[in-house]
C-alpha atoms as a printed R data frame, in Angstrom:
    type eleno elety resid chain resno       x       y       z
1   ATOM     1    CA   MET     A     1  19.712  26.188 -15.701
2   ATOM     2    CA   ALA     A     2  21.149  22.769 -14.636
3   ATOM     3    CA   SER     A     3  18.440  20.091 -13.107
4   ATOM     4    CA   ALA     A     4  18.693  19.318  -9.888
5   ATOM     5    CA   PRO     A     5  18.480  15.529  -8.829
6   ATOM     6    CA   HIS     A     6  14.715  14.667  -7.805
7   ATOM     7    CA   LEU     A     7  15.435  11.921  -5.588
8   ATOM     8    CA   ARG     A     8  16.989  12.897  -1.993
9   ATOM     9    CA   SER     A     9  19.389  10.609  -0.473
10  ATOM    10    CA   PRO     A    10  19.941  10.452   2.969
11  ATOM    11    CA   ASP     A    11  23.533   9.770   4.842
12  ATOM    12    CA   PRO     A    12  24.396   6.301   3.972
13  ATOM    13    CA   VAL     A    13  24.845   5.690   7.900
14  ATOM    14    CA   HIS     A    14  20.466   6.168   8.238
15  ATOM    15    CA   LEU     A    15  20.050   3.399   5.366
16  ATOM    16    CA   ARG     A    16  18.490   0.378   7.078
17  ATOM    17    CA   GLN     A    17  17.670  -1.933   3.766
18  ATOM    18    CA   GLU     A    18  18.188  -1.113  -0.326
19  ATOM    19    CA   TRP     A    19  15.452  -1.166  -2.491
20  ATOM    20    CA   GLY     A    20  14.883  -4.669  -3.993
21  ATOM    21    CA   THR     A    21  15.836  -6.355  -1.643
22  ATOM    22    CA   VAL     A    22  14.363  -8.923   0.854
23  ATOM    23    CA   THR     A    23  15.611  -9.932   4.028
24  ATOM    24    CA   ASP     A    24  14.728 -12.587   6.642
25  ATOM    25    CA   ASN     A    25  11.321 -12.182   8.095
26  ATOM    26    CA   ALA     A    26   9.574 -13.279  11.599
27  ATOM    27    CA   LEU     A    27   6.547 -14.628   9.780
28  ATOM    28    CA   GLY     A    28   8.474 -17.973   8.923
29  ATOM    29    CA   ILE     A    29   8.170 -17.443   5.242
30  ATOM    30    CA   GLU     A    30  11.704 -18.823   3.384
31  ATOM    31    CA   ARG     A    31  13.539 -16.165   1.899
32  ATOM    32    CA   GLU     A    32  12.961 -17.195  -1.644
33  ATOM    33    CA   ALA     A    33   9.243 -17.626  -1.180
34  ATOM    34    CA   ALA     A    34   9.342 -14.134   0.176
35  ATOM    35    CA   GLU     A    35  10.926 -12.402  -2.416
36  ATOM    36    CA   GLN     A    36   8.334 -14.034  -4.542
37  ATOM    37    CA   VAL     A    37   5.265 -12.900  -2.670
38  ATOM    38    CA   VAL     A    38   7.085  -9.212  -2.170
39  ATOM    39    CA   GLU     A    39   7.469  -9.161  -6.116
40  ATOM    40    CA   ALA     A    40   3.652  -9.886  -6.339
41  ATOM    41    CA   LEU     A    41   2.602  -7.537  -3.648
42  ATOM    42    CA   ASN     A    42   4.837  -4.669  -5.064
43  ATOM    43    CA   ARG     A    43   2.790  -5.282  -8.332
44  ATOM    44    CA   ASP     A    44  -0.752  -4.904  -6.288
45  ATOM    45    CA   VAL     A    45   0.816  -1.802  -4.273
46  ATOM    46    CA   SER     A    46   1.959  -0.155  -7.768
47  ATOM    47    CA   GLY     A    47  -1.218  -0.579  -9.114
48  ATOM    48    CA   LEU     A    48  -3.460   0.364  -6.091
49  ATOM    49    CA   TYR     A    49  -1.183   3.682  -5.715
50  ATOM    50    CA   LEU     A    50  -1.741   4.420  -9.592
51  ATOM    51    CA   LEU     A    51  -5.586   3.440  -9.237
52  ATOM    52    CA   PHE     A    52  -5.875   5.717  -6.314
53  ATOM    53    CA   ASN     A    53  -4.322   8.763  -7.954
54  ATOM    54    CA   GLN     A    54  -6.564   8.209 -11.091
55  ATOM    55    CA   VAL     A    55 -10.005   7.948  -9.253
56  ATOM    56    CA   ARG     A    56  -8.691  11.050  -7.079
57  ATOM    57    CA   LYS     A    57  -8.354  13.066 -10.391
58  ATOM    58    CA   HIS     A    58 -11.552  11.753 -11.973
59  ATOM    59    CA   LYS     A    59 -13.019  12.918  -8.472
60  ATOM    60    CA   TRP     A    60 -11.503  16.377  -8.847
61  ATOM    61    CA   CYS     A    61 -12.210  16.786 -12.627
62  ATOM    62    CA   VAL     A    62 -15.743  15.239 -12.642
63  ATOM    63    CA   GLU     A    63 -18.902  17.042 -14.048
64  ATOM    64    CA   GLY     A    64 -22.004  16.575 -15.416
65  ATOM    65    CA   PRO     A    65 -25.836  15.988 -14.199
66  ATOM    66    CA   GLU     A    66 -24.559  13.313 -11.447
67  ATOM    67    CA   PHE     A    67 -21.770  15.137 -10.012
68  ATOM    68    CA   GLU     A    68 -22.250  14.965  -6.545
69  ATOM    69    CA   LEU     A    69 -23.339  11.434  -6.790
70  ATOM    70    CA   LEU     A    70 -20.139  10.454  -8.657
71  ATOM    71    CA   LYS     A    71 -17.737  12.888  -6.675
72  ATOM    72    CA   ALA     A    72 -18.835  11.236  -3.392
73  ATOM    73    CA   PHE     A    73 -18.275   7.632  -4.955
74  ATOM    74    CA   LEU     A    74 -14.755   8.244  -6.297
75  ATOM    75    CA   ALA     A    75 -13.748   9.966  -2.925
76  ATOM    76    CA   ASP     A    76 -15.124   6.973  -1.249
77  ATOM    77    CA   ALA     A    77 -13.508   4.255  -3.711
78  ATOM    78    CA   ALA     A    78 -10.153   6.565  -3.352
79  ATOM    79    CA   ASP     A    79 -10.519   5.938   0.488
80  ATOM    80    CA   ARG     A    80 -10.688   2.400   0.326
81  ATOM    81    CA   LEU     A    81  -8.043   1.538  -2.267
82  ATOM    82    CA   SER     A    82  -5.705   3.825   0.178
83  ATOM    83    CA   THR     A    83  -6.597   1.483   2.798
84  ATOM    84    CA   ILE     A    84  -6.112  -1.909   0.528
85  ATOM    85    CA   THR     A    85  -2.852  -0.297  -0.566
86  ATOM    86    CA   ASP     A    86  -1.288   0.188   3.333
87  ATOM    87    CA   GLU     A    87  -2.423  -2.996   4.452
88  ATOM    88    CA   VAL     A    88  -0.745  -4.276   1.586
89  ATOM    89    CA   ALA     A    89   2.297  -2.368   2.091
90  ATOM    90    CA   VAL     A    90   2.886  -3.338   5.258
91  ATOM    91    CA   ARG     A    91   2.741  -7.012   4.594
92  ATOM    92    CA   VAL     A    92   5.649  -6.116   2.016
93  ATOM    93    CA   HIS     A    93   7.466  -5.171   5.173
94  ATOM    94    CA   ALA     A    94   6.485  -7.705   7.409
95  ATOM    95    CA   LEU     A    95   8.018 -10.436   4.702
96  ATOM    96    CA   GLY     A    96  11.116  -8.506   4.427
97  ATOM    97    CA   GLY     A    97  10.669  -6.436   1.143
98  ATOM    98    CA   VAL     A    98  10.510  -2.894   0.882
99  ATOM    99    CA   PRO     A    99   7.184  -1.487  -0.583
100 ATOM   100    CA   VAL     A   100   7.201   0.133  -3.814
101 ATOM   101    CA   CYS     A   101   7.231   3.652  -3.885
102 ATOM   102    CA   GLY     A   102   7.953   6.729  -5.636
103 ATOM   103    CA   PRO     A   103   7.727   7.468  -9.502
104 ATOM   104    CA   MET     A   104  10.409   4.954 -10.670
105 ATOM   105    CA   GLY     A   105   9.319   2.161  -8.206
106 ATOM   106    CA   ILE     A   106   5.359   2.839  -9.143
107 ATOM   107    CA   ARG     A   107   6.512   2.736 -13.130
108 ATOM   108    CA   GLN     A   108   8.417  -0.098 -12.497
109 ATOM   109    CA   TYR     A   109   5.895  -2.525 -11.295
110 ATOM   110    CA   ALA     A   110   2.835  -0.753 -12.858
111 ATOM   111    CA   PRO     A   111   0.641  -3.522 -13.760
112 ATOM   112    CA   MET     A   112  -1.683  -0.934 -15.818
113 ATOM   113    CA   ASP     A   113  -1.056   2.237 -18.165
114 ATOM   114    CA   ILE     A   114  -0.333   5.418 -16.231
115 ATOM   115    CA   GLU     A   115  -3.177   7.716 -17.731
116 ATOM   116    CA   ALA     A   116  -1.808  10.763 -19.164
117 ATOM   117    CA   ALA     A   117  -2.070  14.231 -16.815
118 ATOM   118    CA   HIS     A   118  -4.891  15.458 -19.304
119 ATOM   119    CA   ARG     A   119  -8.585  15.764 -18.298
120 ATOM   120    CA   TYR     A   120 -11.113  13.519 -20.299
121 ATOM   121    CA   ASP     A   121 -14.588  13.452 -20.775
122 ATOM   122    CA   VAL     A   122 -16.341  11.518 -17.547
123 ATOM   123    CA   ARG     A   123 -17.304   8.566 -19.656
124 ATOM   124    CA   SER     A   124 -13.776   7.441 -20.736
125 ATOM   125    CA   SER     A   125 -12.419   8.323 -17.361
126 ATOM   126    CA   LEU     A   126 -14.772   5.983 -15.450
127 ATOM   127    CA   ALA     A   127 -14.047   3.431 -18.225
128 ATOM   128    CA   ARG     A   128  -9.987   3.479 -17.490
129 ATOM   129    CA   ASP     A   129 -10.911   3.418 -13.785
130 ATOM   130    CA   LEU     A   130 -12.700   0.266 -14.713
131 ATOM   131    CA   ASP     A   131 -10.156  -1.252 -16.488
132 ATOM   132    CA   GLY     A   132  -7.996  -0.458 -13.681
133 ATOM   133    CA   TYR     A   133 -10.161  -2.243 -11.141
134 ATOM   134    CA   ALA     A   134 -10.130  -5.185 -13.466
135 ATOM   135    CA   THR     A   135  -6.494  -5.789 -13.740
136 ATOM   136    CA   LEU     A   136  -5.977  -5.490  -9.917
137 ATOM   137    CA   VAL     A   137  -8.706  -8.091  -9.318
138 ATOM   138    CA   VAL     A   138  -6.971 -10.250 -11.839
139 ATOM   139    CA   GLY     A   139  -3.845 -10.045 -10.599
140 ATOM   140    CA   MET     A   140  -4.747 -10.231  -6.791
141 ATOM   141    CA   ARG     A   141  -6.750 -13.639  -7.642
142 ATOM   142    CA   GLU     A   142  -3.104 -14.971  -9.192
143 ATOM   143    CA   HIS     A   143  -1.146 -13.533  -6.175
144 ATOM   144    CA   ILE     A   144  -3.649 -15.472  -3.756
145 ATOM   145    CA   GLU     A   145  -2.800 -18.162  -5.452
146 ATOM   146    CA   LEU     A   146   0.963 -17.623  -5.513
147 ATOM   147    CA   ALA     A   147   1.431 -16.640  -1.993
148 ATOM   148    CA   GLU     A   148  -0.945 -20.010  -1.031
149 ATOM   149    CA   ARG     A   149   1.210 -22.106  -3.193
150 ATOM   150    CA   LEU     A   150   4.256 -20.850  -1.547
151 ATOM   151    CA   GLY     A   151   3.038 -21.472   2.216
152 ATOM   152    CA   ASP     A   152   2.184 -17.735   2.729
153 ATOM   153    CA   THR     A   153  -1.560 -18.136   3.833
154 ATOM   154    CA   GLY     A   154  -1.507 -14.733   5.710
155 ATOM   155    CA   THR     A   155  -0.828 -12.986   2.490
156 ATOM   156    CA   GLY     A   156  -3.406 -14.796   1.153
157 ATOM   157    CA   GLU     A   157  -5.714 -14.093   3.865
158 ATOM   158    CA   ILE     A   158  -5.251 -10.357   3.164
159 ATOM   159    CA   LEU     A   159  -5.688 -10.114  -0.555
160 ATOM   160    CA   ARG     A   160  -8.739 -12.141  -0.121
161 ATOM   161    CA   ARG     A   161 -10.174  -9.943   2.033
162 ATOM   162    CA   HIS     A   162  -9.946  -6.923  -0.130
163 ATOM   163    CA   LEU     A   163 -10.509  -8.884  -3.129
164 ATOM   164    CA   PRO     A   164 -14.557  -8.178  -2.823
165 ATOM   165    CA   THR     A   165 -14.052  -4.356  -2.470
166 ATOM   166    CA   LEU     A   166 -12.409  -4.142  -5.557
167 ATOM   167    CA   GLU     A   167 -14.993  -6.178  -7.094
168 ATOM   168    CA   ASP     A   168 -17.586  -4.431  -5.910
169 ATOM   169    CA   ASP     A   169 -16.185  -0.610  -6.939
170 ATOM   170    CA   GLY     A   170 -15.801  -2.071  -9.928
171 ATOM   171    CA   ASP     A   171 -19.248  -3.269 -10.335
172 ATOM   172    CA   THR     A   172 -20.643  -0.207  -9.334
173 ATOM   173    CA   LEU     A   173 -18.391   1.608 -12.354
174 ATOM   174    CA   ALA     A   174 -19.923  -0.894 -14.711
175 ATOM   175    CA   LYS     A   175 -23.228   0.043 -14.012
176 ATOM   176    CA   CYS     A   176 -22.279   3.830 -14.059
177 ATOM   177    CA   LEU     A   177 -21.290   2.751 -17.567
178 ATOM   178    CA   ALA     A   178 -24.228   0.754 -18.807
179 ATOM   179    CA   GLY     A   179 -26.943   1.597 -20.474
180 ATOM   180    CA   ASP     A   180 -28.044   5.064 -22.251
181 ATOM   181    CA   THR     A   181 -26.974   7.047 -19.084
182 ATOM   182    CA   LEU     A   182 -24.079   7.679 -17.706
183 ATOM   183    CA   VAL     A   183 -25.322   6.758 -14.239
184 ATOM   184    CA   ARG     A   184 -28.285   5.526 -12.249
185 ATOM   185    CA   SER     A   185 -28.328   7.400  -8.842
186 ATOM   186    CA   ASP     A   186 -29.783   4.163  -6.717
187 ATOM   187    CA   VAL     A   187 -26.412   2.360  -7.910
188 ATOM   188    CA   LEU     A   188 -24.153   5.131  -6.687
189 ATOM   189    CA   ALA     A   189 -26.088   5.679  -3.213
190 ATOM   190    CA   SER     A   190 -26.049   2.118  -2.400
191 ATOM   191    CA   ARG     A   191 -22.026   2.410  -2.340
192 ATOM   192    CA   ARG     A   192 -21.921   5.335  -0.176
């Protein structure tokens, strides 16, 4: 059986902008600067997308005595990741770029490893989530500096606004993983 291509390419007449290109933008950011910021933001979008999917998978598979609290925290954390992803992707478009999407684009820009499709124990799953948050926080801090150095204060403001959310969710995971037990119910209840 021959494999069918997994990408659908509409008629070229419908193509408005090729992937990997940056056009002039209405924000007044020079194209060379915008290209660098778009590259950085696409790494953020890729990482956010990967972590969103990983957190959702862990929500679906969580079990144990803290099941309900962990499930609720992970559901809320995934929603927060989705909101951040949307805003950063919209900024890529505003800068004249095309937001990263699809498996090939996500892999190309991935700032972290993609978790294998298996189900893992809760502690190691949450530890990988924490690593993902740490990776995103470090990357966003670097991208704030890059954007502002290139004169794009708007992108810096967007990333700066979302950074505390990532830091807080990472801190909650760190507290869940600390000590002799997986989680303290008061830690999870405070993040809902």
